[in-house]
mmCIF file of C-alpha atoms in Angstrom:
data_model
loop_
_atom_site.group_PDB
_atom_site.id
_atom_site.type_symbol
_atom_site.label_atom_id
_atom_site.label_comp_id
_atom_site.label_asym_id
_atom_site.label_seq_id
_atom_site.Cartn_x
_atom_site.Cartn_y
_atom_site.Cartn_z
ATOM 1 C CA UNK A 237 117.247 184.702 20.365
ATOM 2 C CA UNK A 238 114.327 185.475 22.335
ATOM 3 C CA UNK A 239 113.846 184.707 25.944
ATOM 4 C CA UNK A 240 110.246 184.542 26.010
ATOM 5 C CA UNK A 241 109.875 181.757 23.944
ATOM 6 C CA UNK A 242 112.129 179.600 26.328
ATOM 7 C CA UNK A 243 109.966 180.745 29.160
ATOM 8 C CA UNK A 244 107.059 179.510 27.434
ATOM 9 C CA UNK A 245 108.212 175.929 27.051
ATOM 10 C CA UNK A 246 109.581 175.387 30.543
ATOM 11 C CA UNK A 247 107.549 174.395 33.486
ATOM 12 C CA UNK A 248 107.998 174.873 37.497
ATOM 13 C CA UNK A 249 109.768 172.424 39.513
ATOM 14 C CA UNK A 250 107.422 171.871 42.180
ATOM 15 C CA UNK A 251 104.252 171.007 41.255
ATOM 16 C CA UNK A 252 100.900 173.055 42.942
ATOM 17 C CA UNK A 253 98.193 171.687 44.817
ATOM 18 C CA UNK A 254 95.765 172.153 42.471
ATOM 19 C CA UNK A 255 97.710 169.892 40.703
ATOM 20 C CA UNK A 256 97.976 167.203 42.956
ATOM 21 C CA UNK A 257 93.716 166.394 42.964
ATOM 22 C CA UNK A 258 93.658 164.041 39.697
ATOM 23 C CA UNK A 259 91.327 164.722 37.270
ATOM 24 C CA UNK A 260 87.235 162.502 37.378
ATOM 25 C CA UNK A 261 87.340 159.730 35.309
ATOM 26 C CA UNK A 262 84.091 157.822 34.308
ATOM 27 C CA UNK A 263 84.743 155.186 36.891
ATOM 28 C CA UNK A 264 84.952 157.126 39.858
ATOM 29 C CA UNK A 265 81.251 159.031 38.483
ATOM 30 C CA UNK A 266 79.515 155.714 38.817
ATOM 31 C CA UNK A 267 81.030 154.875 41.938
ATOM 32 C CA UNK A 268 79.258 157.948 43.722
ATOM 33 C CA UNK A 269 76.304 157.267 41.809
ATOM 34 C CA UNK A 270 75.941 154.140 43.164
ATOM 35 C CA UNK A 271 76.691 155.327 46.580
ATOM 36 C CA UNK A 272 73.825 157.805 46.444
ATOM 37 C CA UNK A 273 71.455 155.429 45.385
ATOM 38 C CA UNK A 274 72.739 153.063 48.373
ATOM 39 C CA UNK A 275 72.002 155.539 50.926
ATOM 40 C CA UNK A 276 68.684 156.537 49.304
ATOM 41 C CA UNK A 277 68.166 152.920 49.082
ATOM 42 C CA UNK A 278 68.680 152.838 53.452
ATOM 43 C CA UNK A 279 66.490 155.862 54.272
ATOM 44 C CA UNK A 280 63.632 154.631 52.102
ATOM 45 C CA UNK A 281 63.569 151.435 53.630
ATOM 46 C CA UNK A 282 63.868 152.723 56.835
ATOM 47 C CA UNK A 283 60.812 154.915 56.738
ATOM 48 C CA UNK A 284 59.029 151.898 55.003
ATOM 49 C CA UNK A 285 60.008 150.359 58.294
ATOM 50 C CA UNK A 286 58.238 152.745 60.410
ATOM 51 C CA UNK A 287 55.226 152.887 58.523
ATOM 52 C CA UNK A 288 54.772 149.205 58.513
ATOM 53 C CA UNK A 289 54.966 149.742 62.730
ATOM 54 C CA UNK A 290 52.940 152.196 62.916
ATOM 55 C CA UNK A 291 50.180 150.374 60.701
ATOM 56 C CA UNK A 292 50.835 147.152 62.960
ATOM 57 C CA UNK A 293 50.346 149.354 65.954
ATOM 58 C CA UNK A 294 46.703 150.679 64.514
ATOM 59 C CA UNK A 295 45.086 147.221 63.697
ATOM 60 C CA UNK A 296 46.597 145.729 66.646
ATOM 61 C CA UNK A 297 44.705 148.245 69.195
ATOM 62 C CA UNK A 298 41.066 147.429 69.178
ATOM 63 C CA UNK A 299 38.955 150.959 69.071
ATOM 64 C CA UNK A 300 35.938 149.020 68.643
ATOM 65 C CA UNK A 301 32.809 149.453 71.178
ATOM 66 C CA UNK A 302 33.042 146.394 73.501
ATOM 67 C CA UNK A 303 30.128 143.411 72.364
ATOM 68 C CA UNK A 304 26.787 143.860 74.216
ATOM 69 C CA UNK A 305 26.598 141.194 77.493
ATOM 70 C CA UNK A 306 24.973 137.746 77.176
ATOM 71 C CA UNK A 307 21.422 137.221 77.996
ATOM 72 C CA UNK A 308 21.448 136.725 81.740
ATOM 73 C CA UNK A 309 24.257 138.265 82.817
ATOM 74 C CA UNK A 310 25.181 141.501 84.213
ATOM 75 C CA UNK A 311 26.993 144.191 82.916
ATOM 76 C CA UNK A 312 30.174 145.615 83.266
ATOM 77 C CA UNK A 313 30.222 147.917 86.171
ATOM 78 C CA UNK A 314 30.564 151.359 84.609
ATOM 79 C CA UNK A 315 31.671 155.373 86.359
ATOM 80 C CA UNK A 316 30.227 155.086 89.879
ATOM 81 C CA UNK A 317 30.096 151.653 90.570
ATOM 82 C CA UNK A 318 31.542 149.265 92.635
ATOM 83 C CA UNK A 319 33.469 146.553 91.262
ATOM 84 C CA UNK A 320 33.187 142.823 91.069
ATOM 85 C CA UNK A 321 33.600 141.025 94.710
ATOM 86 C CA UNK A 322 37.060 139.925 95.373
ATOM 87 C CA UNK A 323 38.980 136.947 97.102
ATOM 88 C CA UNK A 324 37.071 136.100 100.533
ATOM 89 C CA UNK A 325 34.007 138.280 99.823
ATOM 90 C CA UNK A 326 30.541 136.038 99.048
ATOM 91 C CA UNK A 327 29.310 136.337 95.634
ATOM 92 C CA UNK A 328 25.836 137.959 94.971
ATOM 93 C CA UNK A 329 23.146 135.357 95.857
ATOM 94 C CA UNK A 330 21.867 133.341 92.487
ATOM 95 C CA UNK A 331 18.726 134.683 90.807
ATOM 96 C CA UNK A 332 15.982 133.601 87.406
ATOM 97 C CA UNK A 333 13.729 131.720 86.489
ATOM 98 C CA UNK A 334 16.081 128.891 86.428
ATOM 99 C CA UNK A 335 17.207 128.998 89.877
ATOM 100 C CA UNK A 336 16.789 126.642 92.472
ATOM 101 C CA UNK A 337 14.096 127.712 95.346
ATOM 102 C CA UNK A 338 16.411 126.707 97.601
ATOM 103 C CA UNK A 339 19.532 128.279 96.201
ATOM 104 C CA UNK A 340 17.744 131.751 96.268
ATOM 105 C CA UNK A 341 18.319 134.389 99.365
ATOM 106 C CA UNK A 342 17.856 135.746 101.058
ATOM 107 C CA UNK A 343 14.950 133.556 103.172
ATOM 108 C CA UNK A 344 12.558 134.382 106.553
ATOM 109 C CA UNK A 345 13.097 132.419 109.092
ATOM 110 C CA UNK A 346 10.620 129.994 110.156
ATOM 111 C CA UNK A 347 10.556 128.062 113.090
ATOM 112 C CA UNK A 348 13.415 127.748 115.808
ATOM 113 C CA UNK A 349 14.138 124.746 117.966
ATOM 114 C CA UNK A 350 15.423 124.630 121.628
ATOM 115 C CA UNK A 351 16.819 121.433 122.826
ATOM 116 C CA UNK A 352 17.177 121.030 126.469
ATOM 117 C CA UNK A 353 19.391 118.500 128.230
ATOM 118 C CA UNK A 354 17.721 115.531 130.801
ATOM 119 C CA UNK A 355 18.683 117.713 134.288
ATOM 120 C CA UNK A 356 16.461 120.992 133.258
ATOM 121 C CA UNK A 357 13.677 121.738 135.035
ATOM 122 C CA UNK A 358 11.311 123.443 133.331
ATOM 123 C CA UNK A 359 8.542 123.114 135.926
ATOM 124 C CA UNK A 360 8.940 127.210 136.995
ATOM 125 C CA UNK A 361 8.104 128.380 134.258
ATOM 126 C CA UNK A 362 11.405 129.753 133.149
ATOM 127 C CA UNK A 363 11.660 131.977 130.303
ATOM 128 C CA UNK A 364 13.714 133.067 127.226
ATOM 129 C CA UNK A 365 14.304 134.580 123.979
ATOM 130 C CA UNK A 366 16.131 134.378 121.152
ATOM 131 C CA UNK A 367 17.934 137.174 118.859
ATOM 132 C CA UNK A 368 18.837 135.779 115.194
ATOM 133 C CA UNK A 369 21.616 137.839 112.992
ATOM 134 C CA UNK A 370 22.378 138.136 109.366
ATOM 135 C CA UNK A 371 24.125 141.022 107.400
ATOM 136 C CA UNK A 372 25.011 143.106 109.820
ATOM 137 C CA UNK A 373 22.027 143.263 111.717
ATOM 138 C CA UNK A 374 19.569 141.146 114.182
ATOM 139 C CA UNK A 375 16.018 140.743 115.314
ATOM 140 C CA UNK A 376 14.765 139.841 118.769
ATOM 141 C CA UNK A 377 11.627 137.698 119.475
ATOM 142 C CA UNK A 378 9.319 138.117 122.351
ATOM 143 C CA UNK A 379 9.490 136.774 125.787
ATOM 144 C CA UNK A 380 8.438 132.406 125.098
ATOM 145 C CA UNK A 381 8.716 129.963 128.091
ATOM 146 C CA UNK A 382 11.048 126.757 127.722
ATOM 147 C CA UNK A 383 9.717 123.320 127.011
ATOM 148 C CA UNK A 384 10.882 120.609 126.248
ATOM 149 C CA UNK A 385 11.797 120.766 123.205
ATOM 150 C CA UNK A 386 10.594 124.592 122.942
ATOM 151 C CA UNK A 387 9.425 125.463 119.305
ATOM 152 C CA UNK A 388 9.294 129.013 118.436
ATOM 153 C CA UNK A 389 7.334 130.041 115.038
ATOM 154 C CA UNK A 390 8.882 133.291 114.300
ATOM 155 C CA UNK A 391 5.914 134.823 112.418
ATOM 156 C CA UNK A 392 4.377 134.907 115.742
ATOM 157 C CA UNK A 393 6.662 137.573 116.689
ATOM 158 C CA UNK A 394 6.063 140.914 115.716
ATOM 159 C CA UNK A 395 10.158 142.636 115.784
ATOM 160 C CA UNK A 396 11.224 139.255 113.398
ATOM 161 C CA UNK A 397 8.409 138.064 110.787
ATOM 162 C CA UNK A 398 9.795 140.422 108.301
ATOM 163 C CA UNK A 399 12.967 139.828 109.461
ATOM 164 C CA UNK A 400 15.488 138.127 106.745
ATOM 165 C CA UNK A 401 18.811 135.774 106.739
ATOM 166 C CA UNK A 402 21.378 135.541 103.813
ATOM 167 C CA UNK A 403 22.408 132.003 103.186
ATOM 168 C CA UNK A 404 25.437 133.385 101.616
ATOM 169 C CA UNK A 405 26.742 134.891 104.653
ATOM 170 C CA UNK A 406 27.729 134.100 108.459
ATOM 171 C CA UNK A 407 24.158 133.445 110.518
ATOM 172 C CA UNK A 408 23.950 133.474 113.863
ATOM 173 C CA UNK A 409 22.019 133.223 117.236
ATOM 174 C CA UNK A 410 21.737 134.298 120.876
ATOM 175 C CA UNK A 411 19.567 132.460 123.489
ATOM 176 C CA UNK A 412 18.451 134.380 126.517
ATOM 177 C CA UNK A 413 17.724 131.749 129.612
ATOM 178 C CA UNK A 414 16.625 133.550 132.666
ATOM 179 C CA UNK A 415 17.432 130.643 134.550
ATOM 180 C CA UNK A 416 20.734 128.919 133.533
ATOM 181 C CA UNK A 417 20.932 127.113 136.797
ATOM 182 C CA UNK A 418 17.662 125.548 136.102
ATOM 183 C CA UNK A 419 17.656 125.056 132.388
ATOM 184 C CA UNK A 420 20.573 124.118 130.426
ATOM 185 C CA UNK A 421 20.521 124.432 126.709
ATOM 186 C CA UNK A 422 21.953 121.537 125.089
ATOM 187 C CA UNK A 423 21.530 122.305 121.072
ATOM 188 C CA UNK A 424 19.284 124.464 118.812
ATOM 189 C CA UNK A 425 18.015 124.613 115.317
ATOM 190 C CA UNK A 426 16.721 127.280 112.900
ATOM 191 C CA UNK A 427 14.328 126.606 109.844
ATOM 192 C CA UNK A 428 13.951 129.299 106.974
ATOM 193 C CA UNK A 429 10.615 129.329 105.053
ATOM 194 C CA UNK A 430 12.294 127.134 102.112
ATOM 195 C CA UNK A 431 12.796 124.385 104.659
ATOM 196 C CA UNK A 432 16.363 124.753 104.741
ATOM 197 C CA UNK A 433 17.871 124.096 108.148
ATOM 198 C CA UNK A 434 20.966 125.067 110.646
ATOM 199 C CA UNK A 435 22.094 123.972 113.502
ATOM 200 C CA UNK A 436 24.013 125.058 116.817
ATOM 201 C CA UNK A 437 25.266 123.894 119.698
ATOM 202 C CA UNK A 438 26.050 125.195 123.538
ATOM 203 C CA UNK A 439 30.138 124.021 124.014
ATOM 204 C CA UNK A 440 30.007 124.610 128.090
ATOM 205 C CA UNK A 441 27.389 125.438 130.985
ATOM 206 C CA UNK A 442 25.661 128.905 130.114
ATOM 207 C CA UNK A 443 27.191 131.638 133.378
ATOM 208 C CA UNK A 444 24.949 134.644 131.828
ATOM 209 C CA UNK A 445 21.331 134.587 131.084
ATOM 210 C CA UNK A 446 22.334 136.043 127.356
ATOM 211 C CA UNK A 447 24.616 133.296 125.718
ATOM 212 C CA UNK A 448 27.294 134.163 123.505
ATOM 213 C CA UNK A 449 26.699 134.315 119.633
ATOM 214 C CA UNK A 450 27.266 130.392 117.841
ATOM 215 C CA UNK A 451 27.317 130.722 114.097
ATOM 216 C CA UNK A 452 24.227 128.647 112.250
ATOM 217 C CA UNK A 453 25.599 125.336 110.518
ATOM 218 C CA UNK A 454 23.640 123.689 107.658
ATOM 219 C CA UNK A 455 22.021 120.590 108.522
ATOM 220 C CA UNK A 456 21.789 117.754 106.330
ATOM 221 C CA UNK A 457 18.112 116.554 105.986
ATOM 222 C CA UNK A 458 18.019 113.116 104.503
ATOM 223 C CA UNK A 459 15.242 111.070 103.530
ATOM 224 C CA UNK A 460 15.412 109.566 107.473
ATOM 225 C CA UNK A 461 13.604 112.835 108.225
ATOM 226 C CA UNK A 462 11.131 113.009 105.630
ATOM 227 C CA UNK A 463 7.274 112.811 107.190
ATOM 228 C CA UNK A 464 5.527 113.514 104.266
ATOM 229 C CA UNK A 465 4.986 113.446 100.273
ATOM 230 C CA UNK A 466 2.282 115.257 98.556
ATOM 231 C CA UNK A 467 1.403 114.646 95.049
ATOM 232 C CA UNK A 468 -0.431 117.274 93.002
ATOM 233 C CA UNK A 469 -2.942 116.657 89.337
ATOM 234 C CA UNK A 470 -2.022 119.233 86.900
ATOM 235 C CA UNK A 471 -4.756 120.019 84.234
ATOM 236 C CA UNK A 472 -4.499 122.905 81.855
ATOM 237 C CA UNK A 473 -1.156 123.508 81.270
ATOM 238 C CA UNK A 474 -0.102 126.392 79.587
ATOM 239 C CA UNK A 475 3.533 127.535 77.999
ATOM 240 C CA UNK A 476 6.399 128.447 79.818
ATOM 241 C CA UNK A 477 7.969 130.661 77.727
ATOM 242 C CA UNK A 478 10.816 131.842 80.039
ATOM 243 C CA UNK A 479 11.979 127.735 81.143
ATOM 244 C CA UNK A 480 10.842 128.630 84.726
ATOM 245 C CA UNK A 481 11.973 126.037 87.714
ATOM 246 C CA UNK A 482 8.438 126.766 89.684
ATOM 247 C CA UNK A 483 5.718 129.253 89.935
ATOM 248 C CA UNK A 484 6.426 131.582 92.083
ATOM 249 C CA UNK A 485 3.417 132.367 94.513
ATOM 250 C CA UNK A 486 2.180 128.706 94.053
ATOM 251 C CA UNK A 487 2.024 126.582 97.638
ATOM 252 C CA UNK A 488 0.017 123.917 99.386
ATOM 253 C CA UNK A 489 -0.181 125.121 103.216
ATOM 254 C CA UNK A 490 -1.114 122.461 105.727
ATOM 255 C CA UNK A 491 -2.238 122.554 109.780
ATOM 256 C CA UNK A 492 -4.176 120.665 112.561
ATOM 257 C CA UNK A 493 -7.713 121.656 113.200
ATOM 258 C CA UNK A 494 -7.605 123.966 116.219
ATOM 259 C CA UNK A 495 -4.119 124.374 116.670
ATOM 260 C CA UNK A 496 -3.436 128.044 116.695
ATOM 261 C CA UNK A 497 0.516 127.438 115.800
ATOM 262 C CA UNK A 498 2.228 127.469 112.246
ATOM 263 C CA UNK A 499 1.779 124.330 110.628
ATOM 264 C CA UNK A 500 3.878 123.935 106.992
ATOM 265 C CA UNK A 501 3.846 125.197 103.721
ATOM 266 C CA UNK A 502 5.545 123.531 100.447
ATOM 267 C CA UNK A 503 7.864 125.644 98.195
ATOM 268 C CA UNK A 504 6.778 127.386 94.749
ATOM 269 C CA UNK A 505 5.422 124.306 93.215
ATOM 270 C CA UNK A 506 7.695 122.881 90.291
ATOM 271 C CA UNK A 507 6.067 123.967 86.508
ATOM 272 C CA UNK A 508 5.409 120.786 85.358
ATOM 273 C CA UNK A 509 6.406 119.557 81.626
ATOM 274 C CA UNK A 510 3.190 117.978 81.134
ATOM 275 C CA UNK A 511 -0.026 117.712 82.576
ATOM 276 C CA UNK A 512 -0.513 114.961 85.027
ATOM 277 C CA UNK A 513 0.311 113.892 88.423
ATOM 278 C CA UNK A 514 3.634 116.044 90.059
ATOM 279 C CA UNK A 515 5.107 114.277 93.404
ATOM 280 C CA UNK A 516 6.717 116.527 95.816
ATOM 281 C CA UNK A 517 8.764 114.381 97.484
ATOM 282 C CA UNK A 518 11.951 116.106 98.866
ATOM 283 C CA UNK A 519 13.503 119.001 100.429
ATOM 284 C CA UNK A 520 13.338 121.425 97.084
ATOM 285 C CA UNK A 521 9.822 120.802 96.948
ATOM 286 C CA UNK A 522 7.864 120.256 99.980
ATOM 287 C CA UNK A 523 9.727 123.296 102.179
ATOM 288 C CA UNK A 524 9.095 123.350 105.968
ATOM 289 C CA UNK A 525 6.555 119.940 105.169
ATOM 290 C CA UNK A 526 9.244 118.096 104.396
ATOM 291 C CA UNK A 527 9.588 116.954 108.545
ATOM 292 C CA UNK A 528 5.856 118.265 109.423
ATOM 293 C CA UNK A 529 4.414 115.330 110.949
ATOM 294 C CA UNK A 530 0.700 114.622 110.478
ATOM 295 C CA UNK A 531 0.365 110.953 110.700
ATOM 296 C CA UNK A 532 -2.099 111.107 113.943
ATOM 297 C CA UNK A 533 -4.056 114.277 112.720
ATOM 298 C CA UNK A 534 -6.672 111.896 111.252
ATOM 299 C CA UNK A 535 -10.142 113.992 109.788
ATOM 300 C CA UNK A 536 -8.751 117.356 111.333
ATOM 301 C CA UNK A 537 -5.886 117.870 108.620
ATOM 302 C CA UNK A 538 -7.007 121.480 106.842
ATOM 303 C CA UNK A 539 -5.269 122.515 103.903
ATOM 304 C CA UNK A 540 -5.169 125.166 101.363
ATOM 305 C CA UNK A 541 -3.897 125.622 98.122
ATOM 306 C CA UNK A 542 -2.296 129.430 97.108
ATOM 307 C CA UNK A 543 -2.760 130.409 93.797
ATOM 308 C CA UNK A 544 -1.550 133.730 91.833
ATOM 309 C CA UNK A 545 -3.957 135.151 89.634
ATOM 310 C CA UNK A 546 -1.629 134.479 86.593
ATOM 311 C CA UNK A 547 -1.177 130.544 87.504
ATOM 312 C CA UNK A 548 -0.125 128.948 83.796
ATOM 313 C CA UNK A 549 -1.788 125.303 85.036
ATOM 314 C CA UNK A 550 -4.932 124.292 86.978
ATOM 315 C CA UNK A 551 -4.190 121.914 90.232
ATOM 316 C CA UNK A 552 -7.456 119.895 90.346
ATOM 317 C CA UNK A 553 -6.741 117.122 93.402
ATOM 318 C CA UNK A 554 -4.136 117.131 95.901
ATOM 319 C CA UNK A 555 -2.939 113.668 97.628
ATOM 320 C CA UNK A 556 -0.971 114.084 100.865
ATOM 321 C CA UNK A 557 0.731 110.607 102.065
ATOM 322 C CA UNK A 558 2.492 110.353 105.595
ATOM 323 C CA UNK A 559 5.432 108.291 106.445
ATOM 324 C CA UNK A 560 5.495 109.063 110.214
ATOM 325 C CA UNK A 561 3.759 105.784 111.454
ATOM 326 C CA UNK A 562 1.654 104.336 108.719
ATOM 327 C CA UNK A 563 0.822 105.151 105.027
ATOM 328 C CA UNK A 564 -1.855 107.523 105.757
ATOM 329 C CA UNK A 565 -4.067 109.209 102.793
ATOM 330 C CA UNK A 566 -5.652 112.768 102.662
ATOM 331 C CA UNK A 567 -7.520 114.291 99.676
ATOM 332 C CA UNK A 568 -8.091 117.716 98.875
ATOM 333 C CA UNK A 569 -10.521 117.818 95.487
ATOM 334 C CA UNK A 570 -10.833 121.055 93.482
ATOM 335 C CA UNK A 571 -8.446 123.419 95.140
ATOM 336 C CA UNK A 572 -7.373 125.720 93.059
ATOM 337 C CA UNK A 573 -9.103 129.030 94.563
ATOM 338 C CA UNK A 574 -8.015 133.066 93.715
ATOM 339 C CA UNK A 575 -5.404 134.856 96.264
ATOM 340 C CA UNK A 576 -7.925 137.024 97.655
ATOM 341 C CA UNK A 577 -10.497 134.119 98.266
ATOM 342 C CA UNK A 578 -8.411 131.018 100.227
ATOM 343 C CA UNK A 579 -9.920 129.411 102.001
ATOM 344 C CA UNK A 580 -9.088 125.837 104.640
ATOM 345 C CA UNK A 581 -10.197 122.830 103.137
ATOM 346 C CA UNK A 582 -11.045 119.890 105.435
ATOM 347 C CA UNK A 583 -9.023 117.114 103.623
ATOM 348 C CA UNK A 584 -10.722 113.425 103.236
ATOM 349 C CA UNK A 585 -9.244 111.419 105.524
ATOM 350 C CA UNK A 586 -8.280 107.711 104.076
ATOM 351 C CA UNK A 587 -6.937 105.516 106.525
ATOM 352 C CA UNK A 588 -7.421 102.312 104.712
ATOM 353 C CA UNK A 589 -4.933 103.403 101.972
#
């Protein structure tokens, strides 16, 4: 008997590793198939993930130029320029053709008044002088003497007729009174060339002949201080293709025969919708004549009528009514004259109107 025939047929008693790892069956295949696909499943829908936010991210961010501005309005400020006011700072002053006269500045001043109490004594001839600011800077008049009331036309003097006051920002005046011990200053007011008015007023007895700086208040003109109305025939009207408020350039300047001072002059007169008669009959409209009294001026009322060579309507009568003590008439007919060729009309006096 052979011994390598047993030793074929017998097998070890302790099994080997290699024989412990049990042997793929179908079922476990599929099982790691379907695992793989699970993961490939995650990762695809992960990067499908971070497309999608990265598309959302790229319509989301507008990379279009911004829209042009609206007719009328300014611009963006762009490299260089300063930026929009901000909290307490006064916004630029209103400007068009739409604007109100009276809501555009800056203005010239007009006329200022000095109001002096009962106990001065202006008999001496005591003297003064007045320094207006605005933005930062001021203007001086000449040397005037004190009446009472004293009424200073600023065009008369030379360092302030081109002078100019911002409505949008803090206005002020100084009074000079070489004589505080003789004069006392009770109140003052300042008229621009719109008409528009301010007021001040001294809070003690003036020590120094230069008076400390009071800030300009508006004053409220009413009807109760209206002296006159002026009414105005419009013939040949043309278009008014940019909606204008008034003509600029357009005004009806009145004075007293022989008096060498200032008299009034009306605002930009109002483009009318239609031809016909146009009142001027408040502040807006009649400027510095709104309070110019002319009720005992009788025949020496002169009047002139300024008209821009590009005038879109004809004025062909002007009818000036006063309210100071009776209903007194004037007439100015055919007024309408070029800017280099005004001239003073001498207005028909009606006094049984």
């Amino acid at each position: 008997m052979e011994l390598r025939g047993v030793e074929e047929h017998t097998r070890p008693l302790v099994p080997s590793k290699a024989d412990n790892t049990p042997a793929p069956t179908p079922l476990t295949d599929r099982k790691q198939s379907m695992n793989k696909r699970i993961i490939l499943g995650l990762v695809i829908s992960a990067a499908a993930a971070v497309l999608l936010v990265i598309l959302l991210c790229v319509f989301l961010i507008d990379t279009s130029p911004p829209p042009p501005p609206d007719p009328g309005t300014s611009p963006p400020p762009g490299p260089g320029t300063s930026p929009p006011p901000g909290p307490g700072t006064s916004p630029p002053p209103p400007s068009g053709p739409g604007v109100p006269w009276l809501s555009v500045s800056p203005k010239r001043p007009y006329s200022a008044s000095v109001m002096l109490s009962s106990r001065s004594d202006t008999s001496g001839g005591v003297g003064g002088q007045l320094q207006l600011c605005s933005q930062g800077s001021c203007c001086s008049t000449g040397r005037f003497l004190f009446t009472a009331p004293t009424v200073i036309y600023i065009d008369h003097h030379q360092s302030c007729n081109t002078f100019v006051m911002d409505k949008n920002q803090k206005m002020s005046i100084k009074v000079l009174n070489e004589n505080p011990e003789k004069v006392q200053i009770d109140r003052f007011e300042m008229t621009l060339e719109d008409g528009a008015t301010y007021q001040g007023s001294f809070t003690g007895p003036q020590k120094e002949q230069w008076s400390e700086s009071f800030p300009l208040e508006v004053l409220d003109l009413t009807y109760r201080h209206q002296k006159t109305m002026i009414k105005v025939n419009i013939k040949n009207l043309k278009n008014n293709p940019r909606n204008a408020a008034y003509l600029n350039g357009t005004k009806i300047e009145m004075k007293r025969m022989g008096d060498n001072r200032t008299g009034c002059f009306t605002n930009p007169l109002p483009w009318p919708k239609e031809e016909g008669t146009v009142k001027l009959n408040d502040l807006e409209t009649l400027g510095t004549c709104f309070t110019y009294s002319i009720g005992d001026t009788g025949s020496n009322l002169l009047v002139r009528y300024h008209e821009p060579s590009n005038t879109q309507f004809t004025v062909s009568k002007i009818k000036i009514i006063s309210f100071a003590e009776a209903d007194y008439e004037w007439i100015v007919r055919q007024p309408g004259q070029n800017e280099g060729d005004m001239q003073w009309i001498n207005a028909e006096f009606d006094d049984d109107a």
